[in-house]
mmCIF file of C-alpha atoms and ligand atoms in Angstrom:
data_model
loop_
_atom_site.group_PDB
_atom_site.id
_atom_site.type_symbol
_atom_site.label_atom_id
_atom_site.label_comp_id
_atom_site.label_asym_id
_atom_site.label_seq_id
_atom_site.Cartn_x
_atom_site.Cartn_y
_atom_site.Cartn_z
ATOM 1 C CA MET O 225 6.166 -104.805 -23.263
ATOM 2 C CA ASN O 226 5.198 -101.647 -25.139
ATOM 3 C CA PRO O 227 1.440 -101.027 -25.228
ATOM 4 C CA GLY O 228 1.795 -98.037 -27.554
ATOM 5 C CA LEU O 229 3.631 -100.125 -30.144
ATOM 6 C CA ALA O 230 1.146 -102.976 -29.738
ATOM 7 C CA ARG O 231 -1.715 -100.553 -30.475
ATOM 8 C CA ALA O 232 0.087 -99.145 -33.529
ATOM 9 C CA LEU O 233 0.779 -102.631 -34.949
ATOM 10 C CA ARG O 234 -2.818 -103.708 -34.336
ATOM 11 C CA PHE O 235 -4.111 -100.529 -35.989
ATOM 12 C CA MET O 236 -2.080 -101.360 -39.114
ATOM 13 C CA GLY O 237 -3.370 -104.935 -39.080
ATOM 14 C CA LEU O 238 0.122 -106.290 -38.335
ATOM 15 C CA ASN O 239 -1.164 -108.877 -35.873
ATOM 16 C CA ALA O 240 0.728 -112.062 -36.785
ATOM 17 C CA VAL O 241 3.356 -113.732 -34.567
ATOM 18 C CA GLU O 242 6.471 -115.006 -36.320
ATOM 19 C CA LYS O 243 7.569 -118.574 -35.704
ATOM 20 C CA THR O 244 10.201 -119.671 -38.188
ATOM 21 C CA GLY O 245 11.887 -118.628 -41.404
ATOM 22 C CA HIS O 246 13.925 -119.817 -44.373
ATOM 23 C CA GLU O 247 15.705 -117.883 -47.121
ATOM 24 C CA ALA O 248 13.578 -114.781 -47.797
ATOM 25 C CA ILE O 249 10.474 -116.219 -46.114
ATOM 26 C CA ILE O 250 9.168 -115.688 -42.594
ATOM 27 C CA VAL O 251 6.408 -117.990 -41.342
ATOM 28 C CA ASP O 252 3.863 -117.047 -38.655
ATOM 29 C CA GLU O 253 2.232 -119.244 -36.024
ATOM 30 C CA GLU O 254 -0.707 -119.933 -38.329
ATOM 31 C CA GLY O 255 1.644 -121.230 -41.027
ATOM 32 C CA ASN O 256 1.232 -118.143 -43.252
ATOM 33 C CA GLN O 257 4.320 -117.369 -45.303
ATOM 34 C CA TYR O 258 5.514 -113.827 -46.003
ATOM 35 C CA ILE O 259 8.208 -112.580 -48.373
ATOM 36 C CA ASP O 260 10.255 -110.380 -46.059
ATOM 37 C CA CYS O 261 11.295 -107.091 -47.644
ATOM 38 C CA ALA O 262 11.813 -105.478 -44.216
ATOM 39 C CA GLY O 263 14.557 -107.971 -43.461
ATOM 40 C CA GLY O 264 14.950 -107.161 -39.752
ATOM 41 C CA TYR O 265 15.881 -103.599 -40.834
ATOM 42 C CA GLY O 266 18.483 -105.101 -43.156
ATOM 43 C CA VAL O 267 19.784 -107.962 -40.999
ATOM 44 C CA PHE O 268 18.896 -110.987 -43.108
ATOM 45 C CA VAL O 269 21.360 -110.578 -45.976
ATOM 46 C CA GLN O 270 22.126 -114.330 -46.008
ATOM 47 C CA GLY O 271 18.452 -115.225 -45.440
ATOM 48 C CA TYR O 272 16.614 -116.609 -42.440
ATOM 49 C CA GLN O 273 18.173 -119.634 -40.746
ATOM 50 C CA ASN O 274 20.884 -120.022 -43.386
ATOM 51 C CA SER O 275 21.789 -123.696 -42.982
ATOM 52 C CA ARG O 276 25.579 -123.246 -43.067
ATOM 53 C CA ILE O 277 25.477 -120.433 -40.529
ATOM 54 C CA VAL O 278 23.082 -122.293 -38.213
ATOM 55 C CA GLU O 279 25.291 -125.385 -38.443
ATOM 56 C CA ARG O 280 28.364 -123.339 -37.497
ATOM 57 C CA ALA O 281 26.418 -121.889 -34.536
ATOM 58 C CA HIS O 282 25.513 -125.412 -33.336
ATOM 59 C CA GLN O 283 29.174 -126.496 -33.507
ATOM 60 C CA GLN O 284 30.397 -123.484 -31.570
ATOM 61 C CA LEU O 285 27.552 -123.750 -29.031
ATOM 62 C CA ASP O 286 28.741 -127.243 -28.166
ATOM 63 C CA GLN O 287 32.303 -126.020 -27.697
ATOM 64 C CA LEU O 288 32.329 -122.546 -26.095
ATOM 65 C CA SER O 289 29.708 -119.790 -26.322
ATOM 66 C CA LEU O 290 30.900 -116.893 -24.205
ATOM 67 C CA SER O 291 34.412 -115.846 -23.373
ATOM 68 C CA SER O 292 36.341 -115.891 -20.071
ATOM 69 C CA ARG O 293 37.536 -112.445 -21.171
ATOM 70 C CA VAL O 294 40.903 -113.325 -19.728
ATOM 71 C CA LEU O 295 41.977 -115.695 -22.500
ATOM 72 C CA LEU O 296 41.755 -115.071 -26.223
ATOM 73 C CA ASN O 297 39.465 -117.201 -28.369
ATOM 74 C CA ARG O 298 40.053 -118.572 -31.889
ATOM 75 C CA PRO O 299 36.754 -117.483 -33.511
ATOM 76 C CA MET O 300 37.416 -113.856 -32.451
ATOM 77 C CA ILE O 301 40.945 -113.949 -33.866
ATOM 78 C CA ALA O 302 39.757 -115.579 -37.091
ATOM 79 C CA LEU O 303 36.974 -113.016 -37.540
ATOM 80 C CA ALA O 304 39.366 -110.102 -36.996
ATOM 81 C CA GLU O 305 41.718 -111.604 -39.593
ATOM 82 C CA GLU O 306 38.874 -112.110 -42.050
ATOM 83 C CA LEU O 307 37.635 -108.544 -41.628
ATOM 84 C CA ALA O 308 41.178 -107.230 -42.127
ATOM 85 C CA ARG O 309 41.361 -109.247 -45.360
ATOM 86 C CA LEU O 310 37.944 -108.286 -46.722
ATOM 87 C CA THR O 311 37.659 -104.610 -45.751
ATOM 88 C CA PRO O 312 39.178 -102.081 -48.145
ATOM 89 C CA GLY O 313 42.655 -100.528 -47.929
ATOM 90 C CA ASP O 314 44.570 -100.840 -44.684
ATOM 91 C CA LEU O 315 41.531 -101.277 -42.431
ATOM 92 C CA GLN O 316 43.086 -103.823 -40.146
ATOM 93 C CA TYR O 317 42.046 -103.848 -36.471
ATOM 94 C CA SER O 318 38.662 -104.823 -35.063
ATOM 95 C CA PHE O 319 36.826 -104.044 -31.851
ATOM 96 C CA PHE O 320 33.838 -106.327 -31.264
ATOM 97 C CA CYS O 321 30.565 -105.441 -29.556
ATOM 98 C CA ASN O 322 26.944 -106.522 -29.833
ATOM 99 C CA SER O 323 24.950 -104.015 -31.888
ATOM 100 C CA GLY O 324 25.113 -101.163 -34.354
ATOM 101 C CA ALA O 325 24.649 -98.449 -31.738
ATOM 102 C CA GLU O 326 27.485 -99.909 -29.664
ATOM 103 C CA ALA O 327 29.750 -99.893 -32.710
ATOM 104 C CA VAL O 328 28.936 -96.209 -33.242
ATOM 105 C CA GLU O 329 29.535 -95.412 -29.545
ATOM 106 C CA ALA O 330 32.950 -97.053 -29.786
ATOM 107 C CA ALA O 331 33.855 -95.251 -33.016
ATOM 108 C CA LEU O 332 32.944 -91.848 -31.519
ATOM 109 C CA LYS O 333 35.090 -92.538 -28.456
ATOM 110 C CA PHE O 334 37.966 -93.849 -30.582
ATOM 111 C CA ALA O 335 37.874 -90.706 -32.736
ATOM 112 C CA ARG O 336 37.959 -88.417 -29.708
ATOM 113 C CA ILE O 337 40.783 -90.213 -27.915
ATOM 114 C CA GLN O 338 42.824 -90.743 -31.068
ATOM 115 C CA THR O 339 42.701 -87.109 -32.178
ATOM 116 C CA GLY O 340 42.434 -85.466 -28.755
ATOM 117 C CA ARG O 341 39.658 -83.317 -30.243
ATOM 118 C CA PRO O 342 36.018 -83.014 -29.148
ATOM 119 C CA ARG O 343 33.953 -82.182 -32.221
ATOM 120 C CA ILE O 344 32.019 -84.570 -34.461
ATOM 121 C CA ILE O 345 30.328 -83.599 -37.723
ATOM 122 C CA SER O 346 27.250 -85.578 -38.701
ATOM 123 C CA THR O 347 24.318 -85.133 -41.066
ATOM 124 C CA TYR O 348 20.606 -84.348 -40.874
ATOM 125 C CA GLY O 349 18.513 -87.451 -41.435
ATOM 126 C CA ALA O 350 21.346 -89.700 -40.218
ATOM 127 C CA PHE O 351 20.523 -92.759 -38.145
ATOM 128 C CA HIS O 352 23.320 -94.171 -36.015
ATOM 129 C CA GLY O 353 21.369 -95.834 -33.190
ATOM 130 C CA LYS O 354 19.433 -94.812 -30.085
ATOM 131 C CA THR O 355 21.965 -94.943 -27.242
ATOM 132 C CA LEU O 356 22.911 -91.453 -26.032
ATOM 133 C CA GLY O 357 26.132 -91.031 -28.027
ATOM 134 C CA ALA O 358 24.741 -92.577 -31.197
ATOM 135 C CA LEU O 359 21.563 -90.525 -30.784
ATOM 136 C CA SER O 360 23.669 -87.373 -30.455
ATOM 137 C CA VAL O 361 25.013 -87.899 -33.979
ATOM 138 C CA SER O 362 21.665 -89.054 -35.374
ATOM 139 C CA GLY O 363 19.556 -86.542 -37.202
ATOM 140 C CA ARG O 364 15.876 -86.693 -36.320
ATOM 141 C CA ASP O 365 14.495 -84.313 -33.692
ATOM 142 C CA THR O 366 11.591 -86.598 -32.740
ATOM 143 C CA TYR O 367 14.024 -89.106 -31.269
ATOM 144 C CA ARG O 368 16.548 -86.546 -29.965
ATOM 145 C CA GLN O 369 14.607 -83.786 -28.262
ATOM 146 C CA PRO O 370 13.071 -85.744 -25.343
ATOM 147 C CA PHE O 371 16.600 -86.698 -24.222
ATOM 148 C CA ALA O 372 18.324 -83.328 -24.459
ATOM 149 C CA PRO O 373 20.938 -82.293 -23.569
ATOM 150 C CA LEU O 374 22.799 -84.804 -25.716
ATOM 151 C CA LEU O 375 26.571 -84.903 -26.322
ATOM 152 C CA PRO O 376 28.059 -81.431 -26.770
ATOM 153 C CA ASP O 377 30.129 -80.365 -29.778
ATOM 154 C CA ILE O 378 28.155 -82.207 -32.442
ATOM 155 C CA ILE O 379 27.447 -80.319 -35.668
ATOM 156 C CA HIS O 380 24.809 -81.483 -38.155
ATOM 157 C CA VAL O 381 24.993 -80.490 -41.810
ATOM 158 C CA PRO O 382 22.835 -81.449 -44.816
ATOM 159 C CA TYR O 383 23.627 -84.921 -46.203
ATOM 160 C CA GLY O 384 25.223 -85.314 -49.624
ATOM 161 C CA ASP O 385 26.781 -81.826 -49.749
ATOM 162 C CA ALA O 386 30.536 -81.860 -48.997
ATOM 163 C CA GLN O 387 30.679 -78.060 -49.206
ATOM 164 C CA LYS O 388 28.548 -77.875 -46.040
ATOM 165 C CA VAL O 389 31.128 -80.031 -44.253
ATOM 166 C CA ALA O 390 33.939 -77.822 -45.577
ATOM 167 C CA GLU O 391 32.197 -74.777 -44.073
ATOM 168 C CA VAL O 392 32.311 -76.167 -40.520
ATOM 169 C CA MET O 393 35.553 -78.174 -40.722
ATOM 170 C CA ASP O 394 38.469 -76.990 -38.568
ATOM 171 C CA ASP O 395 41.214 -78.339 -36.313
ATOM 172 C CA GLN O 396 38.739 -79.034 -33.485
ATOM 173 C CA VAL O 397 36.994 -81.752 -35.501
ATOM 174 C CA ALA O 398 37.745 -85.302 -34.366
ATOM 175 C CA ALA O 399 35.638 -87.009 -37.017
ATOM 176 C CA VAL O 400 33.015 -86.846 -39.702
ATOM 177 C CA ILE O 401 30.528 -89.708 -39.326
ATOM 178 C CA VAL O 402 28.519 -90.666 -42.375
ATOM 179 C CA GLU O 403 26.418 -93.460 -43.841
ATOM 180 C CA PRO O 404 27.563 -94.236 -47.420
ATOM 181 C CA ILE O 405 23.834 -94.356 -48.236
ATOM 182 C CA GLN O 406 21.454 -92.912 -45.638
ATOM 183 C CA GLY O 407 19.196 -95.820 -44.724
ATOM 184 C CA GLU O 408 16.705 -94.634 -42.127
ATOM 185 C CA GLY O 409 16.837 -91.128 -43.584
ATOM 186 C CA GLY O 410 14.866 -92.513 -46.521
ATOM 187 C CA VAL O 411 17.412 -94.421 -48.636
ATOM 188 C CA ILE O 412 19.310 -91.340 -49.834
ATOM 189 C CA VAL O 413 22.132 -92.089 -52.293
ATOM 190 C CA PRO O 414 24.672 -89.216 -52.252
ATOM 191 C CA PRO O 415 26.467 -87.908 -55.374
ATOM 192 C CA ASP O 416 29.491 -90.029 -56.441
ATOM 193 C CA GLU O 417 31.954 -87.304 -55.450
ATOM 194 C CA TYR O 418 30.575 -86.973 -51.873
ATOM 195 C CA LEU O 419 32.623 -89.566 -49.975
ATOM 196 C CA PRO O 420 35.890 -88.772 -51.826
ATOM 197 C CA ALA O 421 35.359 -85.091 -50.964
ATOM 198 C CA LEU O 422 34.773 -85.939 -47.277
ATOM 199 C CA ARG O 423 37.915 -88.102 -47.330
ATOM 200 C CA GLY O 424 39.881 -85.131 -48.717
ATOM 201 C CA LEU O 425 38.523 -82.728 -46.088
ATOM 202 C CA CYS O 426 39.318 -85.109 -43.236
ATOM 203 C CA ASP O 427 42.864 -85.629 -44.534
ATOM 204 C CA GLN O 428 43.373 -81.907 -44.905
ATOM 205 C CA HIS O 429 42.320 -81.192 -41.307
ATOM 206 C CA GLY O 430 43.626 -84.293 -39.511
ATOM 207 C CA ALA O 431 40.103 -85.535 -38.717
ATOM 208 C CA LEU O 432 38.952 -89.148 -38.973
ATOM 209 C CA LEU O 433 36.325 -90.363 -41.415
ATOM 210 C CA ILE O 434 33.872 -92.802 -39.818
ATOM 211 C CA ALA O 435 31.782 -94.831 -42.279
ATOM 212 C CA ASP O 436 28.677 -96.236 -40.636
ATOM 213 C CA GLU O 437 28.105 -99.392 -42.691
ATOM 214 C CA VAL O 438 25.758 -100.958 -40.147
ATOM 215 C CA GLN O 439 22.981 -101.103 -42.729
ATOM 216 C CA THR O 440 24.868 -100.858 -46.038
ATOM 217 C CA GLY O 441 27.566 -103.370 -45.056
ATOM 218 C CA ILE O 442 28.021 -107.024 -46.026
ATOM 219 C CA GLY O 443 26.770 -107.002 -49.582
ATOM 220 C CA ARG O 444 23.477 -105.154 -49.493
ATOM 221 C CA THR O 445 24.341 -102.377 -51.969
ATOM 222 C CA GLY O 446 26.015 -104.636 -54.553
ATOM 223 C CA ARG O 447 29.497 -104.489 -53.001
ATOM 224 C CA LEU O 448 30.658 -106.130 -49.783
ATOM 225 C CA PHE O 449 31.020 -102.621 -48.304
ATOM 226 C CA ALA O 450 29.253 -99.600 -49.768
ATOM 227 C CA VAL O 451 32.378 -97.393 -49.540
ATOM 228 C CA GLU O 452 33.836 -99.612 -52.274
ATOM 229 C CA HIS O 453 31.545 -97.925 -54.828
ATOM 230 C CA SER O 454 33.618 -94.760 -54.419
ATOM 231 C CA GLY O 455 37.007 -96.320 -53.621
ATOM 232 C CA VAL O 456 37.173 -94.429 -50.317
ATOM 233 C CA VAL O 457 38.886 -96.020 -47.308
ATOM 234 C CA PRO O 458 37.477 -94.644 -44.053
ATOM 235 C CA ASP O 459 39.563 -94.512 -40.858
ATOM 236 C CA LEU O 460 36.890 -96.332 -38.864
ATOM 237 C CA MET O 461 34.090 -98.510 -40.201
ATOM 238 C CA CYS O 462 31.067 -99.552 -38.120
ATOM 239 C CA LEU O 463 29.431 -102.905 -38.846
ATOM 240 C CA ALA O 464 26.572 -104.889 -37.280
ATOM 241 C CA LYS O 465 23.246 -106.232 -38.633
ATOM 242 C CA ALA O 466 24.193 -108.620 -41.494
ATOM 243 C CA LEU O 467 27.565 -109.398 -39.908
ATOM 244 C CA GLY O 468 25.604 -111.706 -37.589
ATOM 245 C CA GLY O 469 24.320 -113.774 -40.521
ATOM 246 C CA GLY O 470 20.723 -113.495 -39.306
ATOM 247 C CA VAL O 471 21.632 -115.794 -36.409
ATOM 248 C CA MET O 472 23.572 -113.845 -33.730
ATOM 249 C CA PRO O 473 23.797 -110.189 -32.707
ATOM 250 C CA ILE O 474 27.264 -108.731 -33.243
ATOM 251 C CA GLY O 475 28.766 -105.324 -33.925
ATOM 252 C CA ALA O 476 32.270 -104.285 -34.904
ATOM 253 C CA VAL O 477 34.445 -101.250 -35.481
ATOM 254 C CA VAL O 478 37.225 -101.882 -37.978
ATOM 255 C CA GLY O 479 40.033 -99.323 -38.022
ATOM 256 C CA ARG O 480 43.219 -98.357 -39.809
ATOM 257 C CA PRO O 481 46.474 -98.629 -37.814
ATOM 258 C CA SER O 482 46.797 -94.831 -37.872
ATOM 259 C CA ALA O 483 43.425 -94.520 -36.074
ATOM 260 C CA TRP O 484 44.154 -97.234 -33.514
ATOM 261 C CA THR O 485 47.329 -96.183 -31.686
ATOM 262 C CA PHE O 486 45.428 -95.056 -28.553
ATOM 263 C CA PHE O 487 45.027 -98.719 -27.518
ATOM 264 C CA ASP O 488 48.834 -99.055 -27.224
ATOM 265 C CA SER O 489 48.944 -97.096 -23.990
ATOM 266 C CA ALA O 490 45.365 -97.764 -22.837
ATOM 267 C CA PRO O 491 44.351 -101.334 -23.771
ATOM 268 C CA LEU O 492 41.317 -101.362 -21.429
ATOM 269 C CA ILE O 493 40.044 -97.907 -22.306
ATOM 270 C CA HIS O 494 36.992 -99.375 -24.074
ATOM 271 C CA THR O 495 35.659 -102.882 -23.378
ATOM 272 C CA SER O 496 32.509 -104.998 -23.629
ATOM 273 C CA THR O 497 31.731 -108.113 -21.578
ATOM 274 C CA PHE O 498 29.913 -109.912 -24.401
ATOM 275 C CA GLY O 499 31.840 -108.330 -27.277
ATOM 276 C CA GLY O 500 34.004 -110.820 -29.181
ATOM 277 C CA ASN O 501 32.248 -113.861 -27.755
ATOM 278 C CA PRO O 502 33.168 -117.056 -29.629
ATOM 279 C CA LEU O 503 29.590 -117.906 -30.614
ATOM 280 C CA ALA O 504 28.867 -114.578 -32.319
ATOM 281 C CA CYS O 505 32.345 -114.438 -33.888
ATOM 282 C CA ALA O 506 32.126 -117.973 -35.301
ATOM 283 C CA VAL O 507 28.722 -117.156 -36.759
ATOM 284 C CA ALA O 508 29.979 -113.862 -38.218
ATOM 285 C CA GLN O 509 32.943 -115.554 -39.850
ATOM 286 C CA GLU O 510 30.624 -118.081 -41.478
ATOM 287 C CA ALA O 511 28.267 -115.270 -42.499
ATOM 288 C CA LEU O 512 31.135 -113.533 -44.301
ATOM 289 C CA ARG O 513 32.162 -116.810 -45.932
ATOM 290 C CA VAL O 514 28.636 -117.473 -47.205
ATOM 291 C CA THR O 515 28.317 -113.887 -48.465
ATOM 292 C CA VAL O 516 31.568 -114.107 -50.427
ATOM 293 C CA GLU O 517 31.328 -117.710 -51.665
ATOM 294 C CA ASP O 518 27.715 -117.336 -52.823
ATOM 295 C CA ASP O 519 28.583 -113.943 -54.328
ATOM 296 C CA LEU O 520 25.636 -112.294 -52.620
ATOM 297 C CA PRO O 521 26.820 -108.743 -53.447
ATOM 298 C CA GLN O 522 26.542 -109.567 -57.169
ATOM 299 C CA ARG O 523 23.097 -111.026 -56.536
ATOM 300 C CA ALA O 524 22.085 -107.787 -54.799
ATOM 301 C CA ALA O 525 23.359 -105.782 -57.758
ATOM 302 C CA THR O 526 21.492 -107.867 -60.361
ATOM 303 C CA LEU O 527 18.219 -108.439 -58.526
ATOM 304 C CA GLY O 528 18.330 -104.865 -57.242
ATOM 305 C CA VAL O 529 18.109 -103.583 -60.813
ATOM 306 C CA THR O 530 15.062 -105.822 -61.467
ATOM 307 C CA LEU O 531 13.295 -104.631 -58.318
ATOM 308 C CA LEU O 532 14.220 -100.970 -58.860
ATOM 309 C CA ASN O 533 13.077 -101.007 -62.489
ATOM 310 C CA GLY O 534 9.852 -102.851 -61.615
ATOM 311 C CA LEU O 535 9.031 -100.305 -58.912
ATOM 312 C CA LYS O 536 9.906 -97.437 -61.260
ATOM 313 C CA GLN O 537 7.467 -98.829 -63.824
ATOM 314 C CA LEU O 538 4.793 -98.897 -61.126
ATOM 315 C CA GLN O 539 5.677 -95.296 -60.276
ATOM 316 C CA GLY O 540 4.969 -94.450 -63.934
ATOM 317 C CA ARG O 541 1.509 -96.036 -63.664
ATOM 318 C CA PHE O 542 0.667 -94.875 -60.125
ATOM 319 C CA SER O 543 2.418 -91.513 -60.138
ATOM 320 C CA ARG O 544 0.195 -89.959 -57.462
ATOM 321 C CA ALA O 545 0.908 -92.755 -54.975
ATOM 322 C CA ILE O 546 4.657 -93.140 -55.656
ATOM 323 C CA THR O 547 6.708 -89.970 -55.954
ATOM 324 C CA ASP O 548 10.173 -91.525 -56.212
ATOM 325 C CA VAL O 549 11.985 -94.874 -56.290
ATOM 326 C CA ARG O 550 15.703 -94.928 -55.524
ATOM 327 C CA GLY O 551 18.492 -97.033 -54.083
ATOM 328 C CA ARG O 552 21.443 -99.247 -54.823
ATOM 329 C CA GLY O 553 21.541 -103.041 -54.902
ATOM 330 C CA LEU O 554 18.831 -104.464 -52.659
ATOM 331 C CA MET O 555 18.547 -101.283 -50.586
ATOM 332 C CA ILE O 556 15.634 -99.519 -52.198
ATOM 333 C CA GLY O 557 13.332 -96.766 -50.967
ATOM 334 C CA VAL O 558 9.864 -96.056 -52.339
ATOM 335 C CA GLU O 559 8.794 -92.490 -51.575
ATOM 336 C CA VAL O 560 5.103 -91.751 -51.166
ATOM 337 C CA PRO O 561 3.317 -88.382 -50.820
ATOM 338 C CA SER O 562 2.306 -88.827 -47.156
ATOM 339 C CA ALA O 563 2.781 -91.130 -44.169
ATOM 340 C CA GLY O 564 -0.897 -92.049 -44.589
ATOM 341 C CA VAL O 565 -0.275 -93.440 -48.075
ATOM 342 C CA GLY O 566 2.742 -95.346 -46.731
ATOM 343 C CA GLY O 567 0.750 -96.844 -43.854
ATOM 344 C CA ALA O 568 -2.067 -97.945 -46.145
ATOM 345 C CA LEU O 569 0.406 -99.521 -48.579
ATOM 346 C CA ILE O 570 2.307 -101.347 -45.826
ATOM 347 C CA SER O 571 -0.989 -102.740 -44.557
ATOM 348 C CA GLU O 572 -2.126 -103.829 -48.065
ATOM 349 C CA LEU O 573 1.275 -105.449 -48.719
ATOM 350 C CA PHE O 574 1.055 -107.321 -45.414
ATOM 351 C CA GLN O 575 -2.435 -108.619 -46.201
ATOM 352 C CA ARG O 576 -0.932 -110.032 -49.422
ATOM 353 C CA HIS O 577 1.993 -111.520 -47.485
ATOM 354 C CA VAL O 578 4.787 -109.113 -48.310
ATOM 355 C CA LEU O 579 6.486 -107.443 -45.314
ATOM 356 C CA ALA O 580 7.780 -103.898 -45.710
ATOM 357 C CA VAL O 581 8.234 -100.973 -43.295
ATOM 358 C CA TYR O 582 8.929 -97.241 -43.141
ATOM 359 C CA THR O 583 12.421 -95.871 -42.734
ATOM 360 C CA LEU O 584 12.772 -94.669 -39.120
ATOM 361 C CA ASN O 585 13.747 -91.054 -39.856
ATOM 362 C CA ASN O 586 11.419 -90.584 -42.813
ATOM 363 C CA ASP O 587 7.868 -91.924 -42.673
ATOM 364 C CA ARG O 588 7.287 -91.013 -46.312
ATOM 365 C CA VAL O 589 9.641 -93.769 -47.499
ATOM 366 C CA ILE O 590 8.930 -97.502 -47.512
ATOM 367 C CA ARG O 591 12.138 -99.469 -47.550
ATOM 368 C CA MET O 592 12.686 -102.640 -49.556
ATOM 369 C CA VAL O 593 15.635 -104.488 -48.019
ATOM 370 C CA PRO O 594 14.938 -108.194 -48.633
ATOM 371 C CA PRO O 595 17.454 -110.952 -47.951
ATOM 372 C CA LEU O 596 19.950 -111.125 -50.832
ATOM 373 C CA VAL O 597 18.988 -114.783 -51.297
ATOM 374 C CA ILE O 598 15.525 -113.706 -52.509
ATOM 375 C CA THR O 599 14.762 -115.385 -55.859
ATOM 376 C CA ALA O 600 13.857 -113.718 -59.148
ATOM 377 C CA ALA O 601 10.430 -115.390 -58.936
ATOM 378 C CA GLN O 602 9.896 -113.888 -55.463
ATOM 379 C CA ILE O 603 10.847 -110.435 -56.780
ATOM 380 C CA ASP O 604 8.199 -110.872 -59.515
ATOM 381 C CA GLN O 605 5.693 -111.832 -56.834
ATOM 382 C CA VAL O 606 6.643 -108.786 -54.724
ATOM 383 C CA LEU O 607 6.095 -106.509 -57.735
ATOM 384 C CA LYS O 608 2.729 -108.141 -58.455
ATOM 385 C CA VAL O 609 1.675 -107.565 -54.847
ATOM 386 C CA TRP O 610 2.833 -103.931 -55.009
ATOM 387 C CA GLU O 611 0.646 -103.453 -58.088
ATOM 388 C CA GLN O 612 -2.367 -104.936 -56.253
ATOM 389 C CA ALA O 613 -1.702 -102.809 -53.162
ATOM 390 C CA LEU O 614 -1.419 -99.645 -55.250
ATOM 391 C CA SER O 615 -4.695 -100.480 -57.033
ATOM 392 C CA ALA O 616 -6.388 -101.190 -53.696
ATOM 393 C CA ILE O 617 -5.552 -97.788 -52.175
ATOM 394 C CA GLU O 618 -6.358 -95.787 -55.324
ATOM 395 C CA PRO O 619 -9.986 -95.011 -54.384
ATOM 396 C CA MET O 620 -8.814 -93.622 -51.005
ATOM 397 C CA LEU O 621 -5.805 -91.754 -52.339
ATOM 398 C CA ASP O 622 -7.133 -88.178 -51.963
ATOM 399 C CA ASP O 623 -7.961 -88.735 -48.284
ATOM 400 C CA LEU O 624 -4.677 -90.542 -47.635
ATOM 401 C CA ILE O 625 -2.602 -87.789 -49.236
ATOM 402 C CA GLU O 626 -4.365 -85.081 -47.247
ATOM 403 C CA GLY O 627 -3.872 -87.195 -44.105
HETATM 404 C C1 PLP Q 55 23.319 -96.928 -40.235
HETATM 405 C C2 PLP Q 55 22.911 -97.465 -38.900
HETATM 406 N N1 PLP Q 55 23.728 -97.291 -37.845
HETATM 407 C C3 PLP Q 55 23.411 -97.767 -36.627
HETATM 408 C C4 PLP Q 55 22.221 -98.441 -36.410
HETATM 409 C C5 PLP Q 55 21.894 -98.942 -35.029
HETATM 410 O O1 PLP Q 55 21.997 -100.304 -35.000
HETATM 411 P P1 PLP Q 55 21.329 -101.133 -33.774
HETATM 412 O O2 PLP Q 55 19.850 -101.038 -33.955
HETATM 413 O O3 PLP Q 55 21.880 -102.516 -33.934
HETATM 414 O O4 PLP Q 55 21.789 -100.492 -32.512
HETATM 415 C C6 PLP Q 55 21.353 -98.648 -37.483
HETATM 416 C C7 PLP Q 55 20.067 -99.356 -37.283
HETATM 417 O O5 PLP Q 55 19.180 -99.323 -38.073
HETATM 418 C C8 PLP Q 55 21.695 -98.139 -38.752
HETATM 419 O O6 PLP Q 55 20.888 -98.301 -39.812
#
């Protein structure tokens, strides 16, 4: 499929083929078990093959999987109602699609049509997906440059600094798009006042605030939605990944009524053949139910502190190999001095059956985004394996740092 990727995986010793999974564990064809801290880039909030979610999928599969697209379907209606209930403030309407990038594409179009303005403000280091529109608001040149020219009228500013947004904000701006915590940028947690300040600027200039919660959403950061940490209600919220419960792909844009009036006169202006299919919607509704009933956000908050503190202690002992540990809930980034150190650590972790990967826009950060159903004993095991991996690379550290 992708010989270059195959070579890279082989070079790092990542040569196993996955076969099945349960809770925080993925099992390869040889029967080896791995604690998954890569979590499908943050997908497996409710764990692999969560039995309630799989059961709901089986039921819906027997009844109706895809939609006629002419008639409505109950799972889609129920999911929209549930999202309206669970999302903050007056976020009320949902558009359903099949991935994070599609949710971002939709949100960008909604912002432009709703405001009648062209310009979007985004941030350096942002990751919003790899389709052309989503790529245009993403912030890493490596992925952008080969596809230029991208969408016009996109302005990038440094992340976490509302003043930089204020400097470019005017009445041509349709929206500011932002991740509440930058995931692929290297797990960057902004100052507490950042999102409220962006909300204020958008209100002042009649622009929409788009929160991309594709990675932070559905419990990962210790709240169901990461914007809840700051009490900010965005105009449009993008969801995907964990919304599918680790069983089905699904994406969604949830919007406030004031950001959704364009559909009144143009109901077919944005559509998706597979979006809102009953199978994915039934699964997503069950995924939300499991997340809330099992209080997975609280679990992320509590276990996140254990993992963060454990990694910080290791940073104290291995301060040349780990330069920073940061994050919120079970979204944690471990910064290393070079991509070489990161690669060696990922390989050592894998050999000891812990899966972890780089963040896509920052190869000096290894992300730790395990399923929220990971146990305290598994976190202890992960920390033990980190210690062994750090000890194993110590003799090679000078070479690895120099690259
Ligand atoms: C914040 C954010 N937005 C959008 C995306 C794109 O999602 P997908 O890969 O489902 O297109 C990602 C994927 O990592 C993401 O982290």
